[in-house]
């Protein structure tokens, strides 16, 4: 079993990098298009995933000054959604009066 461990670790690293690449938004991918990164990860079993993890994606602490993904908010707690509902209702009320 121990002799299969390196193969399993390489396979796990490749799968992790592949899924991470697929789940990364296109605007967070650095240096190359996302499709090219996927091909590199799959063709170069050790080097590809390692390069992706260190150079292919903007990480949270890498600066840029841009806010990262915001946490999902339920519609009934989302102020923007509630405002859009009020605006729609006001528009409907105005249309009904006319």
JSON list of C-alpha atoms in Angstrom, two decimals:
[
{"chain": "A", "resi": 1, "resn": "UNK", "atom": "CA", "xyz": [0.00, 0.00, 0.00]},
{"chain": "A", "resi": 2, "resn": "UNK", "atom": "CA", "xyz": [2.82, 2.40, 0.82]},
{"chain": "A", "resi": 3, "resn": "UNK", "atom": "CA", "xyz": [4.26, 2.11, -2.68]},
{"chain": "A", "resi": 4, "resn": "UNK", "atom": "CA", "xyz": [1.00, 3.56, -4.09]},
{"chain": "A", "resi": 5, "resn": "UNK", "atom": "CA", "xyz": [1.10, 6.61, -1.83]},
{"chain": "A", "resi": 6, "resn": "UNK", "atom": "CA", "xyz": [3.14, 8.88, -4.17]},
{"chain": "A", "resi": 7, "resn": "UNK", "atom": "CA", "xyz": [0.80, 8.08, -7.05]},
{"chain": "A", "resi": 8, "resn": "UNK", "atom": "CA", "xyz": [-2.25, 8.79, -4.90]},
{"chain": "A", "resi": 9, "resn": "UNK", "atom": "CA", "xyz": [-0.80, 12.09, -3.66]},
{"chain": "A", "resi": 10, "resn": "UNK", "atom": "CA", "xyz": [-0.04, 13.23, -7.22]},
{"chain": "A", "resi": 11, "resn": "UNK", "atom": "CA", "xyz": [-3.53, 12.19, -8.30]},
{"chain": "A", "resi": 12, "resn": "UNK", "atom": "CA", "xyz": [-5.11, 14.05, -5.36]},
{"chain": "A", "resi": 13, "resn": "UNK", "atom": "CA", "xyz": [-3.07, 17.18, -6.11]},
{"chain": "A", "resi": 14, "resn": "UNK", "atom": "CA", "xyz": [-4.07, 17.05, -9.78]},
{"chain": "A", "resi": 15, "resn": "UNK", "atom": "CA", "xyz": [-7.75, 16.60, -8.97]},
{"chain": "A", "resi": 16, "resn": "UNK", "atom": "CA", "xyz": [-7.66, 19.42, -6.40]},
{"chain": "A", "resi": 17, "resn": "UNK", "atom": "CA", "xyz": [-5.96, 21.83, -8.81]},
{"chain": "A", "resi": 18, "resn": "UNK", "atom": "CA", "xyz": [-8.32, 20.85, -11.63]},
{"chain": "A", "resi": 19, "resn": "UNK", "atom": "CA", "xyz": [-11.44, 21.48, -9.54]},
{"chain": "A", "resi": 20, "resn": "UNK", "atom": "CA", "xyz": [-9.96, 24.68, -8.11]},
{"chain": "A", "resi": 21, "resn": "UNK", "atom": "CA", "xyz": [-9.24, 25.93, -11.63]},
{"chain": "A", "resi": 22, "resn": "UNK", "atom": "CA", "xyz": [-12.75, 25.10, -12.84]},
{"chain": "A", "resi": 23, "resn": "UNK", "atom": "CA", "xyz": [-14.33, 26.88, -9.86]},
{"chain": "A", "resi": 24, "resn": "UNK", "atom": "CA", "xyz": [-12.18, 30.00, -10.17]},
{"chain": "A", "resi": 25, "resn": "UNK", "atom": "CA", "xyz": [-13.91, 32.94, -11.88]},
{"chain": "A", "resi": 26, "resn": "UNK", "atom": "CA", "xyz": [-12.29, 33.96, -15.16]},
{"chain": "A", "resi": 27, "resn": "UNK", "atom": "CA", "xyz": [-11.35, 37.41, -13.82]},
{"chain": "A", "resi": 28, "resn": "UNK", "atom": "CA", "xyz": [-9.30, 35.84, -10.99]},
{"chain": "A", "resi": 29, "resn": "UNK", "atom": "CA", "xyz": [-7.17, 33.69, -13.33]},
{"chain": "A", "resi": 30, "resn": "UNK", "atom": "CA", "xyz": [-3.70, 35.17, -13.89]},
{"chain": "A", "resi": 31, "resn": "UNK", "atom": "CA", "xyz": [-1.26, 35.00, -16.80]},
{"chain": "A", "resi": 32, "resn": "UNK", "atom": "CA", "xyz": [-3.14, 32.57, -19.11]},
{"chain": "A", "resi": 33, "resn": "UNK", "atom": "CA", "xyz": [-6.74, 31.84, -20.12]},
{"chain": "A", "resi": 34, "resn": "UNK", "atom": "CA", "xyz": [-8.57, 29.37, -17.93]},
{"chain": "A", "resi": 35, "resn": "UNK", "atom": "CA", "xyz": [-8.76, 26.72, -20.69]},
{"chain": "A", "resi": 36, "resn": "UNK", "atom": "CA", "xyz": [-4.97, 26.76, -21.05]},
{"chain": "A", "resi": 37, "resn": "UNK", "atom": "CA", "xyz": [-4.57, 26.30, -17.29]},
{"chain": "A", "resi": 38, "resn": "UNK", "atom": "CA", "xyz": [-6.87, 23.28, -17.36]},
{"chain": "A", "resi": 39, "resn": "UNK", "atom": "CA", "xyz": [-4.81, 21.72, -20.17]},
{"chain": "A", "resi": 40, "resn": "UNK", "atom": "CA", "xyz": [-1.54, 22.41, -18.30]},
{"chain": "A", "resi": 41, "resn": "UNK", "atom": "CA", "xyz": [-2.92, 20.86, -15.11]},
{"chain": "A", "resi": 42, "resn": "UNK", "atom": "CA", "xyz": [-4.06, 17.73, -16.91]},
{"chain": "A", "resi": 43, "resn": "UNK", "atom": "CA", "xyz": [-1.00, 17.26, -19.16]},
{"chain": "A", "resi": 44, "resn": "UNK", "atom": "CA", "xyz": [1.76, 17.94, -16.64]},
{"chain": "A", "resi": 45, "resn": "UNK", "atom": "CA", "xyz": [0.82, 15.81, -13.66]},
{"chain": "A", "resi": 46, "resn": "UNK", "atom": "CA", "xyz": [3.16, 17.27, -11.02]},
{"chain": "A", "resi": 47, "resn": "UNK", "atom": "CA", "xyz": [4.35, 20.58, -12.41]},
{"chain": "A", "resi": 48, "resn": "UNK", "atom": "CA", "xyz": [0.98, 21.74, -13.77]},
{"chain": "A", "resi": 49, "resn": "UNK", "atom": "CA", "xyz": [-0.98, 21.62, -10.49]},
{"chain": "A", "resi": 50, "resn": "UNK", "atom": "CA", "xyz": [1.88, 23.13, -8.50]},
{"chain": "A", "resi": 51, "resn": "UNK", "atom": "CA", "xyz": [2.28, 26.01, -10.95]},
{"chain": "A", "resi": 52, "resn": "UNK", "atom": "CA", "xyz": [-1.48, 26.60, -10.89]},
{"chain": "A", "resi": 53, "resn": "UNK", "atom": "CA", "xyz": [-1.58, 26.71, -7.10]},
{"chain": "A", "resi": 54, "resn": "UNK", "atom": "CA", "xyz": [1.30, 29.19, -6.85]},
{"chain": "A", "resi": 55, "resn": "UNK", "atom": "CA", "xyz": [0.95, 31.34, -9.97]},
{"chain": "A", "resi": 56, "resn": "UNK", "atom": "CA", "xyz": [-2.35, 30.75, -11.71]},
{"chain": "A", "resi": 57, "resn": "UNK", "atom": "CA", "xyz": [-4.88, 32.34, -9.41]},
{"chain": "A", "resi": 58, "resn": "UNK", "atom": "CA", "xyz": [-5.17, 35.52, -7.41]},
{"chain": "A", "resi": 59, "resn": "UNK", "atom": "CA", "xyz": [-5.37, 34.56, -3.78]},
{"chain": "A", "resi": 60, "resn": "UNK", "atom": "CA", "xyz": [-7.35, 36.37, -1.08]},
{"chain": "A", "resi": 61, "resn": "UNK", "atom": "CA", "xyz": [-4.28, 37.93, 0.52]},
{"chain": "A", "resi": 62, "resn": "UNK", "atom": "CA", "xyz": [-2.67, 38.94, -2.77]},
{"chain": "A", "resi": 63, "resn": "UNK", "atom": "CA", "xyz": [-3.92, 42.53, -2.66]},
{"chain": "A", "resi": 64, "resn": "UNK", "atom": "CA", "xyz": [-5.57, 44.15, -5.60]},
{"chain": "A", "resi": 65, "resn": "UNK", "atom": "CA", "xyz": [-7.81, 46.21, -3.33]},
{"chain": "A", "resi": 66, "resn": "UNK", "atom": "CA", "xyz": [-10.89, 44.56, -4.75]},
{"chain": "A", "resi": 67, "resn": "UNK", "atom": "CA", "xyz": [-13.47, 42.98, -2.49]},
{"chain": "A", "resi": 68, "resn": "UNK", "atom": "CA", "xyz": [-13.55, 39.22, -2.69]},
{"chain": "A", "resi": 69, "resn": "UNK", "atom": "CA", "xyz": [-16.69, 37.21, -3.20]},
{"chain": "A", "resi": 70, "resn": "UNK", "atom": "CA", "xyz": [-19.38, 38.38, -0.88]},
{"chain": "A", "resi": 71, "resn": "UNK", "atom": "CA", "xyz": [-21.29, 35.98, 1.27]},
{"chain": "A", "resi": 72, "resn": "UNK", "atom": "CA", "xyz": [-24.66, 34.93, -0.07]},
{"chain": "A", "resi": 73, "resn": "UNK", "atom": "CA", "xyz": [-27.61, 36.74, 1.49]},
{"chain": "A", "resi": 74, "resn": "UNK", "atom": "CA", "xyz": [-31.15, 35.44, 1.51]},
{"chain": "A", "resi": 75, "resn": "UNK", "atom": "CA", "xyz": [-33.51, 37.59, -0.59]},
{"chain": "A", "resi": 76, "resn": "UNK", "atom": "CA", "xyz": [-35.58, 38.65, 2.40]},
{"chain": "A", "resi": 77, "resn": "UNK", "atom": "CA", "xyz": [-32.42, 39.97, 4.11]},
{"chain": "A", "resi": 78, "resn": "UNK", "atom": "CA", "xyz": [-30.91, 41.60, 1.02]},
{"chain": "A", "resi": 79, "resn": "UNK", "atom": "CA", "xyz": [-31.47, 45.38, 1.07]},
{"chain": "A", "resi": 80, "resn": "UNK", "atom": "CA", "xyz": [-31.00, 45.70, -2.70]},
{"chain": "A", "resi": 81, "resn": "UNK", "atom": "CA", "xyz": [-33.62, 43.05, -3.38]},
{"chain": "A", "resi": 82, "resn": "UNK", "atom": "CA", "xyz": [-36.08, 44.61, -0.93]},
{"chain": "A", "resi": 83, "resn": "UNK", "atom": "CA", "xyz": [-35.54, 48.03, -2.54]},
{"chain": "A", "resi": 84, "resn": "UNK", "atom": "CA", "xyz": [-36.23, 46.57, -5.98]},
{"chain": "A", "resi": 85, "resn": "UNK", "atom": "CA", "xyz": [-39.47, 45.07, -4.67]},
{"chain": "A", "resi": 86, "resn": "UNK", "atom": "CA", "xyz": [-40.53, 48.45, -3.23]},
{"chain": "A", "resi": 87, "resn": "UNK", "atom": "CA", "xyz": [-39.68, 50.18, -6.51]},
{"chain": "A", "resi": 88, "resn": "UNK", "atom": "CA", "xyz": [-41.69, 47.64, -8.49]},
{"chain": "A", "resi": 89, "resn": "UNK", "atom": "CA", "xyz": [-44.64, 48.02, -6.13]},
{"chain": "A", "resi": 90, "resn": "UNK", "atom": "CA", "xyz": [-44.51, 51.83, -6.38]},
{"chain": "A", "resi": 91, "resn": "UNK", "atom": "CA", "xyz": [-44.38, 51.60, -10.17]},
{"chain": "A", "resi": 92, "resn": "UNK", "atom": "CA", "xyz": [-47.34, 49.21, -10.18]},
{"chain": "A", "resi": 93, "resn": "UNK", "atom": "CA", "xyz": [-49.31, 51.56, -7.87]},
{"chain": "A", "resi": 94, "resn": "UNK", "atom": "CA", "xyz": [-48.60, 54.53, -10.16]},
{"chain": "A", "resi": 95, "resn": "UNK", "atom": "CA", "xyz": [-49.69, 52.51, -13.22]},
{"chain": "A", "resi": 96, "resn": "UNK", "atom": "CA", "xyz": [-52.90, 51.45, -11.45]},
{"chain": "A", "resi": 97, "resn": "UNK", "atom": "CA", "xyz": [-53.75, 55.07, -10.59]},
{"chain": "A", "resi": 98, "resn": "UNK", "atom": "CA", "xyz": [-53.38, 56.15, -14.22]}
]
